[in-house]
């Protein structure tokens, strides 16, 4: 008989697990990297392919409202991140959306030359920012400080503060409201990467006064591998900015085929080319699972799962060192532990059905997705981790060969 952890008995989200396809014998602690497939999505995609594409063909852009799918999906995401209808669009990748919103932010502060970020930011954001500064060639500087030093580094020369709210390695959570206020007090704008926040922690973009935001569709939003990302522009900026990629989907009248570019009013001006309907349909459909839950409930369970995980690991696996903030208020929905042979341990764990991931040089990352994890899963996962560490079953050549994706 399988055991049941006492905290699972009164768990109001427990039944949600049934909505997801979790392979037998798998405890999935990597929803922060690639979310699990909601069971209803394949049938939805099959319908989009065989009925909408198959039968309606080109007509489906109108008859099935494909043309509005980026904003319809954006509005659903907006509900999870405190963004009103018409402020979020689902499109492109997070990296591309960083480029677009950063360009837009810089254009609103033409007299300032500094982009401020931190060294806990996801590298693609920093790569994109430095690429944009080179491309603009107007003396912009990307200034990268420690996460704790961001607040004091926001000076009058800063055009945009560009941060990822939840650190991809440690789960450290920035105070969005406080840093956005500090940025505004200094006359700067605030850009937030919500890749590890959307669907995982309650976010209130409007309440925080954030100017721009981006994030991934394939992590906690369960949109599928390479799902479209999202992009938010605060209402007061929407008609003052343009995309650096002025493609026809952002045009006021794409089907007028005019030779000059005139940006459409509203969030659609940040879109570029033809939307990826199959991928967007998957993301749009996956968001159904959030319809009847609120982010506060998700957060409560996320904290409970991650606190249990830390307590169990520290009790049973003294070889590992906590890399995440101990205070749950200072963490997102993931917990990381350091171990010199962390890569091999993670491969050994995966071989036994406990799936997390690894970030160089020594970080073992575990994501907590309250919609499809139970407290018992956590206890069982740590039981397997303890066995792997005690028996040193990780110490085998096949667990030490690095794959392309870690
Ligand atoms: C914080 C953050 N931003 C951006 C990205 C990259 O997004 P993409 O590869 O979809 O452009 C990731 C990917 O994990 C991420 O964690």
mmCIF file of C-alpha atoms and ligand atoms in Angstrom:
data_model
loop_
_atom_site.group_PDB
_atom_site.id
_atom_site.type_symbol
_atom_site.label_atom_id
_atom_site.label_comp_id
_atom_site.label_asym_id
_atom_site.label_seq_id
_atom_site.Cartn_x
_atom_site.Cartn_y
_atom_site.Cartn_z
ATOM 1 C CA UNK A 1 0.000 0.000 0.000
ATOM 2 C CA UNK A 2 1.304 3.471 -0.798
ATOM 3 C CA UNK A 3 1.596 5.877 2.129
ATOM 4 C CA UNK A 4 -0.187 9.184 2.430
ATOM 5 C CA UNK A 5 1.443 12.198 4.015
ATOM 6 C CA UNK A 6 -0.896 13.888 6.565
ATOM 7 C CA UNK A 7 -0.584 17.251 4.750
ATOM 8 C CA UNK A 8 -2.119 15.681 1.633
ATOM 9 C CA UNK A 9 -5.396 14.805 3.362
ATOM 10 C CA UNK A 10 -6.685 18.381 3.570
ATOM 11 C CA UNK A 11 -4.959 19.557 0.376
ATOM 12 C CA UNK A 12 -7.524 21.417 -1.730
ATOM 13 C CA UNK A 13 -5.315 21.106 -4.840
ATOM 14 C CA UNK A 14 -4.753 17.334 -4.525
ATOM 15 C CA UNK A 15 -7.352 16.402 -7.145
ATOM 16 C CA UNK A 16 -5.622 18.599 -9.757
ATOM 17 C CA UNK A 17 -2.924 15.963 -10.205
ATOM 18 C CA UNK A 18 -5.477 13.910 -12.160
ATOM 19 C CA UNK A 19 -5.483 16.614 -14.818
ATOM 20 C CA UNK A 20 -1.847 15.865 -15.736
ATOM 21 C CA UNK A 21 -0.152 12.989 -17.520
ATOM 22 C CA UNK A 22 2.515 11.845 -15.103
ATOM 23 C CA UNK A 23 4.323 8.694 -16.210
ATOM 24 C CA UNK A 24 4.137 5.752 -13.765
ATOM 25 C CA UNK A 25 7.009 5.743 -11.331
ATOM 26 C CA UNK A 26 7.951 9.365 -11.989
ATOM 27 C CA UNK A 27 8.148 12.118 -9.372
ATOM 28 C CA UNK A 28 8.534 15.231 -11.455
ATOM 29 C CA UNK A 29 10.504 18.030 -9.817
ATOM 30 C CA UNK A 30 11.321 19.933 -13.003
ATOM 31 C CA UNK A 31 8.148 21.853 -13.818
ATOM 32 C CA UNK A 32 10.308 24.977 -13.510
ATOM 33 C CA UNK A 33 12.077 23.846 -16.683
ATOM 34 C CA UNK A 34 9.397 22.051 -18.713
ATOM 35 C CA UNK A 35 5.871 21.744 -17.348
ATOM 36 C CA UNK A 36 3.940 18.467 -17.432
ATOM 37 C CA UNK A 37 1.408 17.732 -20.185
ATOM 38 C CA UNK A 38 -2.173 18.454 -19.107
ATOM 39 C CA UNK A 39 -4.192 15.406 -20.204
ATOM 40 C CA UNK A 40 -6.748 17.362 -22.204
ATOM 41 C CA UNK A 41 -4.199 19.130 -24.431
ATOM 42 C CA UNK A 42 -3.497 16.351 -26.999
ATOM 43 C CA UNK A 43 -7.185 16.125 -27.935
ATOM 44 C CA UNK A 44 -7.349 19.900 -28.284
ATOM 45 C CA UNK A 45 -4.275 19.991 -30.519
ATOM 46 C CA UNK A 46 -5.604 17.079 -32.560
ATOM 47 C CA UNK A 47 -8.792 19.075 -33.100
ATOM 48 C CA UNK A 48 -6.884 22.198 -34.114
ATOM 49 C CA UNK A 49 -4.903 20.113 -36.605
ATOM 50 C CA UNK A 50 -7.625 17.971 -38.100
ATOM 51 C CA UNK A 51 -10.648 20.267 -37.901
ATOM 52 C CA UNK A 52 -9.342 23.825 -37.845
ATOM 53 C CA UNK A 53 -6.337 23.387 -40.102
ATOM 54 C CA UNK A 54 -7.603 20.263 -41.900
ATOM 55 C CA UNK A 55 -11.103 21.435 -42.732
ATOM 56 C CA UNK A 56 -11.193 25.185 -42.290
ATOM 57 C CA UNK A 57 -7.786 25.819 -43.834
ATOM 58 C CA UNK A 58 -7.033 29.512 -44.379
ATOM 59 C CA UNK A 59 -10.556 30.436 -43.268
ATOM 60 C CA UNK A 60 -9.632 29.436 -39.700
ATOM 61 C CA UNK A 61 -7.730 32.693 -39.215
ATOM 62 C CA UNK A 62 -11.182 34.275 -39.013
ATOM 63 C CA UNK A 63 -13.596 31.431 -38.264
ATOM 64 C CA UNK A 64 -11.507 30.062 -35.383
ATOM 65 C CA UNK A 65 -10.104 33.435 -34.458
ATOM 66 C CA UNK A 66 -6.512 32.292 -34.931
ATOM 67 C CA UNK A 67 -5.562 35.880 -35.607
ATOM 68 C CA UNK A 68 -6.501 36.827 -32.033
ATOM 69 C CA UNK A 69 -4.932 33.782 -30.391
ATOM 70 C CA UNK A 70 -1.813 35.714 -29.243
ATOM 71 C CA UNK A 71 -3.925 38.242 -27.313
ATOM 72 C CA UNK A 72 -6.525 35.705 -26.166
ATOM 73 C CA UNK A 73 -3.688 33.636 -24.716
ATOM 74 C CA UNK A 74 -2.044 36.762 -23.327
ATOM 75 C CA UNK A 75 -5.214 37.727 -21.504
ATOM 76 C CA UNK A 76 -5.353 34.299 -19.843
ATOM 77 C CA UNK A 77 -1.736 34.658 -18.705
ATOM 78 C CA UNK A 78 -2.472 38.210 -17.575
ATOM 79 C CA UNK A 79 -4.910 36.875 -14.980
ATOM 80 C CA UNK A 80 -2.061 34.945 -13.355
ATOM 81 C CA UNK A 81 0.335 37.890 -13.216
ATOM 82 C CA UNK A 82 -1.889 40.794 -12.230
ATOM 83 C CA UNK A 83 -2.105 42.300 -15.712
ATOM 84 C CA UNK A 84 -5.376 43.681 -17.112
ATOM 85 C CA UNK A 85 -6.855 42.485 -20.394
ATOM 86 C CA UNK A 86 -5.063 43.953 -23.390
ATOM 87 C CA UNK A 87 -1.655 44.277 -21.730
ATOM 88 C CA UNK A 88 -0.158 40.830 -22.382
ATOM 89 C CA UNK A 89 0.481 39.057 -25.662
ATOM 90 C CA UNK A 90 1.814 35.533 -26.192
ATOM 91 C CA UNK A 91 4.450 35.513 -28.910
ATOM 92 C CA UNK A 92 8.010 34.692 -29.884
ATOM 93 C CA UNK A 93 10.510 33.451 -27.292
ATOM 94 C CA UNK A 94 11.463 35.053 -23.989
ATOM 95 C CA UNK A 95 14.878 36.001 -25.391
ATOM 96 C CA UNK A 96 13.271 37.825 -28.324
ATOM 97 C CA UNK A 97 10.750 39.496 -26.051
ATOM 98 C CA UNK A 98 13.568 40.730 -23.788
ATOM 99 C CA UNK A 99 15.100 42.386 -26.840
ATOM 100 C CA UNK A 100 11.819 44.040 -27.757
ATOM 101 C CA UNK A 101 10.886 45.387 -24.324
ATOM 102 C CA UNK A 102 14.416 46.533 -23.559
ATOM 103 C CA UNK A 103 14.532 48.491 -26.797
ATOM 104 C CA UNK A 104 11.108 49.961 -25.955
ATOM 105 C CA UNK A 105 12.219 50.938 -22.445
ATOM 106 C CA UNK A 106 15.408 52.610 -23.706
ATOM 107 C CA UNK A 107 13.402 54.618 -26.208
ATOM 108 C CA UNK A 108 11.357 56.060 -23.321
ATOM 109 C CA UNK A 109 14.497 57.274 -21.500
ATOM 110 C CA UNK A 110 16.634 58.655 -24.337
ATOM 111 C CA UNK A 111 18.894 60.718 -22.058
ATOM 112 C CA UNK A 112 20.046 57.773 -19.952
ATOM 113 C CA UNK A 113 22.620 55.191 -20.950
ATOM 114 C CA UNK A 114 22.690 52.480 -18.274
ATOM 115 C CA UNK A 115 20.830 49.164 -18.254
ATOM 116 C CA UNK A 116 21.076 47.752 -14.738
ATOM 117 C CA UNK A 117 20.853 44.020 -14.071
ATOM 118 C CA UNK A 118 22.282 41.433 -11.688
ATOM 119 C CA UNK A 119 24.527 38.419 -11.966
ATOM 120 C CA UNK A 120 21.693 36.110 -10.871
ATOM 121 C CA UNK A 121 19.838 36.983 -14.052
ATOM 122 C CA UNK A 122 19.414 34.283 -16.644
ATOM 123 C CA UNK A 123 22.333 34.625 -19.076
ATOM 124 C CA UNK A 124 20.161 35.013 -22.178
ATOM 125 C CA UNK A 125 18.747 38.268 -20.765
ATOM 126 C CA UNK A 126 22.274 39.604 -20.301
ATOM 127 C CA UNK A 127 23.432 38.367 -23.707
ATOM 128 C CA UNK A 128 20.441 40.020 -25.389
ATOM 129 C CA UNK A 129 21.012 43.280 -23.497
ATOM 130 C CA UNK A 130 24.676 43.450 -24.413
ATOM 131 C CA UNK A 131 23.856 42.583 -28.027
ATOM 132 C CA UNK A 132 21.305 45.391 -28.134
ATOM 133 C CA UNK A 133 23.771 47.916 -26.704
ATOM 134 C CA UNK A 134 26.283 46.955 -29.427
ATOM 135 C CA UNK A 135 23.635 47.160 -32.130
ATOM 136 C CA UNK A 136 22.384 50.593 -31.001
ATOM 137 C CA UNK A 137 25.963 51.832 -30.752
ATOM 138 C CA UNK A 138 24.958 54.930 -28.779
ATOM 139 C CA UNK A 139 27.135 54.470 -25.717
ATOM 140 C CA UNK A 140 24.781 52.243 -23.725
ATOM 141 C CA UNK A 141 26.308 50.308 -20.831
ATOM 142 C CA UNK A 142 25.033 47.072 -19.321
ATOM 143 C CA UNK A 143 25.876 47.257 -15.616
ATOM 144 C CA UNK A 144 25.677 43.922 -13.770
ATOM 145 C CA UNK A 145 25.843 43.880 -9.958
ATOM 146 C CA UNK A 146 25.148 41.325 -7.202
ATOM 147 C CA UNK A 147 21.425 40.749 -6.613
ATOM 148 C CA UNK A 148 21.662 42.329 -3.146
ATOM 149 C CA UNK A 149 23.341 45.430 -4.599
ATOM 150 C CA UNK A 150 20.679 46.231 -7.208
ATOM 151 C CA UNK A 151 18.670 48.617 -5.071
ATOM 152 C CA UNK A 152 21.626 50.838 -4.199
ATOM 153 C CA UNK A 153 22.890 50.813 -7.786
ATOM 154 C CA UNK A 154 19.730 52.422 -9.187
ATOM 155 C CA UNK A 155 20.983 55.907 -9.929
ATOM 156 C CA UNK A 156 19.921 58.824 -12.093
ATOM 157 C CA UNK A 157 21.898 57.414 -15.043
ATOM 158 C CA UNK A 158 19.840 54.218 -15.189
ATOM 159 C CA UNK A 159 17.339 53.974 -18.030
ATOM 160 C CA UNK A 160 16.027 50.505 -17.234
ATOM 161 C CA UNK A 161 16.369 48.033 -14.392
ATOM 162 C CA UNK A 162 16.100 44.585 -15.987
ATOM 163 C CA UNK A 163 15.713 41.690 -13.554
ATOM 164 C CA UNK A 164 14.491 38.120 -13.347
ATOM 165 C CA UNK A 165 12.201 37.944 -10.340
ATOM 166 C CA UNK A 166 13.070 34.366 -9.329
ATOM 167 C CA UNK A 167 16.728 33.394 -9.704
ATOM 168 C CA UNK A 168 16.917 30.350 -12.008
ATOM 169 C CA UNK A 169 19.684 28.750 -9.939
ATOM 170 C CA UNK A 170 18.829 29.461 -6.310
ATOM 171 C CA UNK A 171 15.157 30.433 -6.418
ATOM 172 C CA UNK A 172 15.941 33.762 -4.691
ATOM 173 C CA UNK A 173 12.952 36.074 -5.080
ATOM 174 C CA UNK A 174 13.393 39.791 -5.778
ATOM 175 C CA UNK A 175 10.916 42.210 -4.180
ATOM 176 C CA UNK A 176 9.207 43.433 -7.344
ATOM 177 C CA UNK A 177 7.213 46.175 -5.713
ATOM 178 C CA UNK A 178 10.103 47.659 -3.789
ATOM 179 C CA UNK A 179 12.593 47.567 -6.674
ATOM 180 C CA UNK A 180 10.063 48.937 -9.155
ATOM 181 C CA UNK A 181 9.307 51.824 -6.780
ATOM 182 C CA UNK A 182 13.019 52.511 -6.324
ATOM 183 C CA UNK A 183 13.518 52.467 -10.102
ATOM 184 C CA UNK A 184 10.656 54.910 -10.613
ATOM 185 C CA UNK A 185 11.898 57.206 -7.825
ATOM 186 C CA UNK A 186 15.174 57.449 -9.731
ATOM 187 C CA UNK A 187 13.360 58.081 -13.019
ATOM 188 C CA UNK A 188 14.152 54.605 -14.422
ATOM 189 C CA UNK A 189 11.845 51.932 -15.816
ATOM 190 C CA UNK A 190 11.448 48.381 -14.513
ATOM 191 C CA UNK A 191 11.513 45.288 -16.748
ATOM 192 C CA UNK A 192 10.713 41.947 -15.123
ATOM 193 C CA UNK A 193 11.472 38.467 -16.453
ATOM 194 C CA UNK A 194 8.771 36.256 -14.947
ATOM 195 C CA UNK A 195 10.014 32.964 -16.440
ATOM 196 C CA UNK A 196 10.116 31.326 -13.005
ATOM 197 C CA UNK A 197 7.225 33.315 -11.532
ATOM 198 C CA UNK A 198 4.226 33.009 -13.850
ATOM 199 C CA UNK A 199 2.015 30.209 -12.575
ATOM 200 C CA UNK A 200 4.331 29.613 -9.618
ATOM 201 C CA UNK A 201 4.103 32.669 -7.354
ATOM 202 C CA UNK A 202 1.437 35.374 -7.132
ATOM 203 C CA UNK A 203 2.556 38.318 -9.256
ATOM 204 C CA UNK A 204 0.849 41.695 -9.359
ATOM 205 C CA UNK A 205 2.347 43.641 -12.260
ATOM 206 C CA UNK A 206 -0.251 46.409 -12.020
ATOM 207 C CA UNK A 207 0.006 46.694 -8.243
ATOM 208 C CA UNK A 208 3.800 46.859 -8.453
ATOM 209 C CA UNK A 209 3.637 49.446 -11.237
ATOM 210 C CA UNK A 210 5.944 47.353 -13.449
ATOM 211 C CA UNK A 211 6.618 48.868 -16.852
ATOM 212 C CA UNK A 212 7.435 45.791 -18.919
ATOM 213 C CA UNK A 213 7.549 42.049 -18.344
ATOM 214 C CA UNK A 214 8.333 38.861 -20.243
ATOM 215 C CA UNK A 215 8.266 35.167 -19.406
ATOM 216 C CA UNK A 216 8.202 31.594 -20.675
ATOM 217 C CA UNK A 217 5.150 29.566 -21.663
ATOM 218 C CA UNK A 218 6.770 26.152 -21.248
ATOM 219 C CA UNK A 219 7.640 26.179 -17.544
ATOM 220 C CA UNK A 220 4.924 26.529 -14.875
ATOM 221 C CA UNK A 221 2.354 27.419 -17.562
ATOM 222 C CA UNK A 222 2.740 23.907 -19.074
ATOM 223 C CA UNK A 223 2.473 25.139 -22.671
ATOM 224 C CA UNK A 224 4.782 22.427 -24.072
ATOM 225 C CA UNK A 225 8.404 22.350 -25.267
ATOM 226 C CA UNK A 226 9.343 25.648 -26.881
ATOM 227 C CA UNK A 227 5.871 27.111 -26.221
ATOM 228 C CA UNK A 228 5.489 30.784 -27.114
ATOM 229 C CA UNK A 229 6.595 33.256 -24.473
ATOM 230 C CA UNK A 230 4.633 36.276 -23.255
ATOM 231 C CA UNK A 231 5.239 39.989 -23.113
ATOM 232 C CA UNK A 232 3.594 42.709 -20.980
ATOM 233 C CA UNK A 233 3.567 46.456 -21.569
ATOM 234 C CA UNK A 234 1.924 48.723 -18.973
ATOM 235 C CA UNK A 235 -1.086 50.559 -20.435
ATOM 236 C CA UNK A 236 0.507 53.993 -20.064
ATOM 237 C CA UNK A 237 3.462 53.014 -22.288
ATOM 238 C CA UNK A 238 1.678 51.060 -24.972
ATOM 239 C CA UNK A 239 1.125 53.830 -27.463
ATOM 240 C CA UNK A 240 4.496 55.472 -26.802
ATOM 241 C CA UNK A 241 6.679 52.528 -27.744
ATOM 242 C CA UNK A 242 7.337 50.483 -30.847
ATOM 243 C CA UNK A 243 8.931 47.137 -31.383
ATOM 244 C CA UNK A 244 12.474 47.153 -32.767
ATOM 245 C CA UNK A 245 11.158 44.521 -35.173
ATOM 246 C CA UNK A 246 8.432 46.339 -37.013
ATOM 247 C CA UNK A 247 6.755 43.387 -38.661
ATOM 248 C CA UNK A 248 3.369 43.267 -40.301
ATOM 249 C CA UNK A 249 1.544 41.717 -37.343
ATOM 250 C CA UNK A 250 2.294 44.884 -35.389
ATOM 251 C CA UNK A 251 0.949 47.069 -38.188
ATOM 252 C CA UNK A 252 -2.262 49.053 -37.858
ATOM 253 C CA UNK A 253 -3.666 47.431 -41.013
ATOM 254 C CA UNK A 254 -1.618 44.353 -41.967
ATOM 255 C CA UNK A 255 -3.992 43.422 -44.733
ATOM 256 C CA UNK A 256 -3.876 46.861 -46.320
ATOM 257 C CA UNK A 257 -0.323 45.917 -47.391
ATOM 258 C CA UNK A 258 0.805 49.528 -47.230
ATOM 259 C CA UNK A 259 4.449 50.151 -47.907
ATOM 260 C CA UNK A 260 5.045 52.157 -44.726
ATOM 261 C CA UNK A 261 4.906 50.891 -41.181
ATOM 262 C CA UNK A 262 2.276 52.332 -38.827
ATOM 263 C CA UNK A 263 2.098 50.592 -35.455
ATOM 264 C CA UNK A 264 -1.322 49.387 -34.335
ATOM 265 C CA UNK A 265 -2.634 50.811 -31.053
ATOM 266 C CA UNK A 266 -2.182 48.572 -28.022
ATOM 267 C CA UNK A 267 -0.176 45.484 -27.163
ATOM 268 C CA UNK A 268 -0.319 43.945 -30.646
ATOM 269 C CA UNK A 269 2.295 46.410 -31.859
ATOM 270 C CA UNK A 270 4.851 44.295 -29.998
ATOM 271 C CA UNK A 271 4.151 41.308 -32.248
ATOM 272 C CA UNK A 272 6.142 40.690 -35.391
ATOM 273 C CA UNK A 273 5.157 37.869 -37.746
ATOM 274 C CA UNK A 274 2.591 35.116 -38.229
ATOM 275 C CA UNK A 275 1.730 33.499 -34.887
ATOM 276 C CA UNK A 276 2.627 29.813 -34.333
ATOM 277 C CA UNK A 277 -0.940 28.536 -34.071
ATOM 278 C CA UNK A 278 -0.219 24.940 -33.066
ATOM 279 C CA UNK A 279 2.131 25.960 -30.280
ATOM 280 C CA UNK A 280 -0.155 28.779 -29.163
ATOM 281 C CA UNK A 281 -3.138 26.424 -29.122
ATOM 282 C CA UNK A 282 -1.229 24.104 -26.818
ATOM 283 C CA UNK A 283 -0.371 26.954 -24.445
ATOM 284 C CA UNK A 284 -3.873 28.432 -24.570
ATOM 285 C CA UNK A 285 -5.426 25.061 -23.831
ATOM 286 C CA UNK A 286 -2.931 24.174 -21.069
ATOM 287 C CA UNK A 287 -3.967 27.316 -19.204
ATOM 288 C CA UNK A 288 -7.384 25.701 -18.540
ATOM 289 C CA UNK A 289 -5.861 24.031 -15.480
ATOM 290 C CA UNK A 290 -5.493 27.431 -13.792
ATOM 291 C CA UNK A 291 -9.136 28.415 -14.342
ATOM 292 C CA UNK A 292 -10.473 27.300 -10.969
ATOM 293 C CA UNK A 293 -7.447 27.815 -8.725
ATOM 294 C CA UNK A 294 -6.035 30.964 -7.280
ATOM 295 C CA UNK A 295 -2.379 31.818 -7.091
ATOM 296 C CA UNK A 296 -2.552 32.345 -3.314
ATOM 297 C CA UNK A 297 -3.600 28.725 -2.863
ATOM 298 C CA UNK A 298 -0.839 27.586 -5.228
ATOM 299 C CA UNK A 299 1.708 29.638 -3.304
ATOM 300 C CA UNK A 300 0.591 28.248 0.050
ATOM 301 C CA UNK A 301 1.103 24.694 -1.152
ATOM 302 C CA UNK A 302 4.366 25.560 -2.908
ATOM 303 C CA UNK A 303 5.786 26.863 0.374
ATOM 304 C CA UNK A 304 4.546 23.807 2.223
ATOM 305 C CA UNK A 305 6.145 21.435 -0.335
ATOM 306 C CA UNK A 306 9.442 23.273 -0.427
ATOM 307 C CA UNK A 307 9.673 23.599 3.371
ATOM 308 C CA UNK A 308 9.045 19.857 3.682
ATOM 309 C CA UNK A 309 11.690 19.161 1.032
ATOM 310 C CA UNK A 310 14.332 21.251 2.811
ATOM 311 C CA UNK A 311 13.541 19.661 6.199
ATOM 312 C CA UNK A 312 13.676 16.131 4.747
ATOM 313 C CA UNK A 313 16.903 16.703 2.801
ATOM 314 C CA UNK A 314 18.661 18.351 5.726
ATOM 315 C CA UNK A 315 17.576 15.493 7.980
ATOM 316 C CA UNK A 316 18.394 12.622 5.619
ATOM 317 C CA UNK A 317 21.083 13.911 3.256
ATOM 318 C CA UNK A 318 23.705 15.810 5.284
ATOM 319 C CA UNK A 319 26.095 15.610 2.298
ATOM 320 C CA UNK A 320 24.124 18.382 0.539
ATOM 321 C CA UNK A 321 24.250 22.138 1.217
ATOM 322 C CA UNK A 322 21.222 24.370 0.781
ATOM 323 C CA UNK A 323 21.811 26.900 -2.015
ATOM 324 C CA UNK A 324 18.409 28.610 -1.769
ATOM 325 C CA UNK A 325 17.268 31.215 0.737
ATOM 326 C CA UNK A 326 16.021 29.506 3.892
ATOM 327 C CA UNK A 327 13.190 32.005 4.334
ATOM 328 C CA UNK A 328 10.285 30.844 2.132
ATOM 329 C CA UNK A 329 9.238 34.473 1.649
ATOM 330 C CA UNK A 330 12.551 35.058 -0.105
ATOM 331 C CA UNK A 331 12.189 32.061 -2.463
ATOM 332 C CA UNK A 332 10.192 31.245 -5.555
ATOM 333 C CA UNK A 333 8.871 27.735 -6.141
ATOM 334 C CA UNK A 334 12.174 25.901 -6.378
ATOM 335 C CA UNK A 335 14.865 24.727 -4.021
ATOM 336 C CA UNK A 336 18.480 24.028 -4.900
ATOM 337 C CA UNK A 337 21.193 22.121 -3.108
ATOM 338 C CA UNK A 338 24.898 22.143 -3.827
ATOM 339 C CA UNK A 339 26.987 18.985 -4.097
ATOM 340 C CA UNK A 340 30.303 18.669 -5.929
ATOM 341 C CA UNK A 341 29.077 15.563 -7.787
ATOM 342 C CA UNK A 342 25.594 17.042 -8.210
ATOM 343 C CA UNK A 343 25.437 16.195 -11.898
ATOM 344 C CA UNK A 344 26.024 12.472 -11.303
ATOM 345 C CA UNK A 345 23.610 12.421 -8.353
ATOM 346 C CA UNK A 346 20.921 14.040 -10.507
ATOM 347 C CA UNK A 347 21.439 11.459 -13.267
ATOM 348 C CA UNK A 348 21.181 8.665 -10.686
ATOM 349 C CA UNK A 349 17.982 10.247 -9.345
ATOM 350 C CA UNK A 350 16.524 10.542 -12.843
ATOM 351 C CA UNK A 351 17.332 6.878 -13.496
ATOM 352 C CA UNK A 352 15.119 6.074 -10.515
ATOM 353 C CA UNK A 353 12.244 8.281 -11.655
ATOM 354 C CA UNK A 354 12.940 11.417 -9.614
ATOM 355 C CA UNK A 355 13.388 14.128 -12.219
ATOM 356 C CA UNK A 356 15.046 17.420 -11.358
ATOM 357 C CA UNK A 357 17.894 19.111 -13.162
ATOM 358 C CA UNK A 358 21.407 20.444 -12.739
ATOM 359 C CA UNK A 359 22.971 23.851 -13.224
ATOM 360 C CA UNK A 360 26.740 24.231 -13.392
ATOM 361 C CA UNK A 361 28.932 24.162 -11.450
ATOM 362 C CA UNK A 362 27.304 22.144 -8.654
ATOM 363 C CA UNK A 363 23.629 23.058 -8.274
ATOM 364 C CA UNK A 364 20.915 20.392 -8.100
ATOM 365 C CA UNK A 365 17.604 22.068 -8.822
ATOM 366 C CA UNK A 366 14.199 20.887 -7.681
ATOM 367 C CA UNK A 367 11.012 22.654 -8.774
ATOM 368 C CA UNK A 368 7.735 22.454 -6.872
ATOM 369 C CA UNK A 369 4.551 22.517 -8.882
ATOM 370 C CA UNK A 370 1.587 22.392 -6.495
ATOM 371 C CA UNK A 371 -0.872 21.377 -9.218
ATOM 372 C CA UNK A 372 0.690 17.966 -9.705
ATOM 373 C CA UNK A 373 2.895 17.210 -6.687
ATOM 374 C CA UNK A 374 1.925 15.853 -3.287
ATOM 375 C CA UNK A 375 3.729 15.997 0.037
ATOM 376 C CA UNK A 376 4.104 12.231 -0.190
ATOM 377 C CA UNK A 377 5.958 12.677 -3.507
ATOM 378 C CA UNK A 378 8.446 14.872 -1.660
ATOM 379 C CA UNK A 379 9.029 12.329 1.102
ATOM 380 C CA UNK A 380 9.409 9.526 -1.464
ATOM 381 C CA UNK A 381 11.819 11.582 -3.599
ATOM 382 C CA UNK A 382 14.043 12.381 -0.640
ATOM 383 C CA UNK A 383 13.995 8.699 0.392
ATOM 384 C CA UNK A 384 15.471 7.813 -3.013
ATOM 385 C CA UNK A 385 17.987 10.687 -2.818
ATOM 386 C CA UNK A 386 19.156 9.478 0.602
ATOM 387 C CA UNK A 387 19.646 5.951 -0.744
ATOM 388 C CA UNK A 388 21.648 7.208 -3.740
ATOM 389 C CA UNK A 389 23.916 9.284 -1.512
ATOM 390 C CA UNK A 390 24.392 6.603 1.150
ATOM 391 C CA UNK A 391 25.168 3.815 -1.302
ATOM 392 C CA UNK A 392 27.101 6.172 -3.603
ATOM 393 C CA UNK A 393 25.221 4.589 -6.490
ATOM 394 C CA UNK A 394 25.775 7.872 -8.347
ATOM 395 C CA UNK A 395 29.466 6.994 -8.620
ATOM 396 C CA UNK A 396 29.209 5.275 -11.966
ATOM 397 C CA UNK A 397 30.686 6.389 -15.310
ATOM 398 C CA UNK A 398 27.297 6.511 -17.064
ATOM 399 C CA UNK A 399 26.064 9.137 -14.591
ATOM 400 C CA UNK A 400 29.108 11.371 -15.157
ATOM 401 C CA UNK A 401 28.914 11.849 -18.904
ATOM 402 C CA UNK A 402 27.398 15.267 -19.522
ATOM 403 C CA UNK A 403 24.512 15.338 -21.977
ATOM 404 C CA UNK A 404 23.943 18.385 -24.205
ATOM 405 C CA UNK A 405 21.053 19.521 -22.015
ATOM 406 C CA UNK A 406 21.613 19.327 -18.268
HETATM 407 C C1 LIG B 1 14.720 33.537 -16.479
HETATM 408 C C2 LIG B 1 14.769 33.031 -17.876
HETATM 409 N N1 LIG B 1 14.696 33.902 -18.889
HETATM 410 C C3 LIG B 1 14.770 33.478 -20.173
HETATM 411 C C4 LIG B 1 14.902 32.137 -20.472
HETATM 412 C C5 LIG B 1 15.092 31.691 -21.895
HETATM 413 O O1 LIG B 1 13.982 31.768 -22.630
HETATM 414 P P1 LIG B 1 13.929 31.297 -24.158
HETATM 415 O O2 LIG B 1 14.946 30.234 -24.355
HETATM 416 O O3 LIG B 1 12.558 30.702 -24.244
HETATM 417 O O4 LIG B 1 14.126 32.467 -24.996
HETATM 418 C C6 LIG B 1 14.945 31.203 -19.434
HETATM 419 C C7 LIG B 1 15.060 29.772 -19.760
HETATM 420 O O5 LIG B 1 15.128 28.914 -18.938
HETATM 421 C C8 LIG B 1 14.877 31.663 -18.117
HETATM 422 O O6 LIG B 1 14.969 30.812 -17.100
#
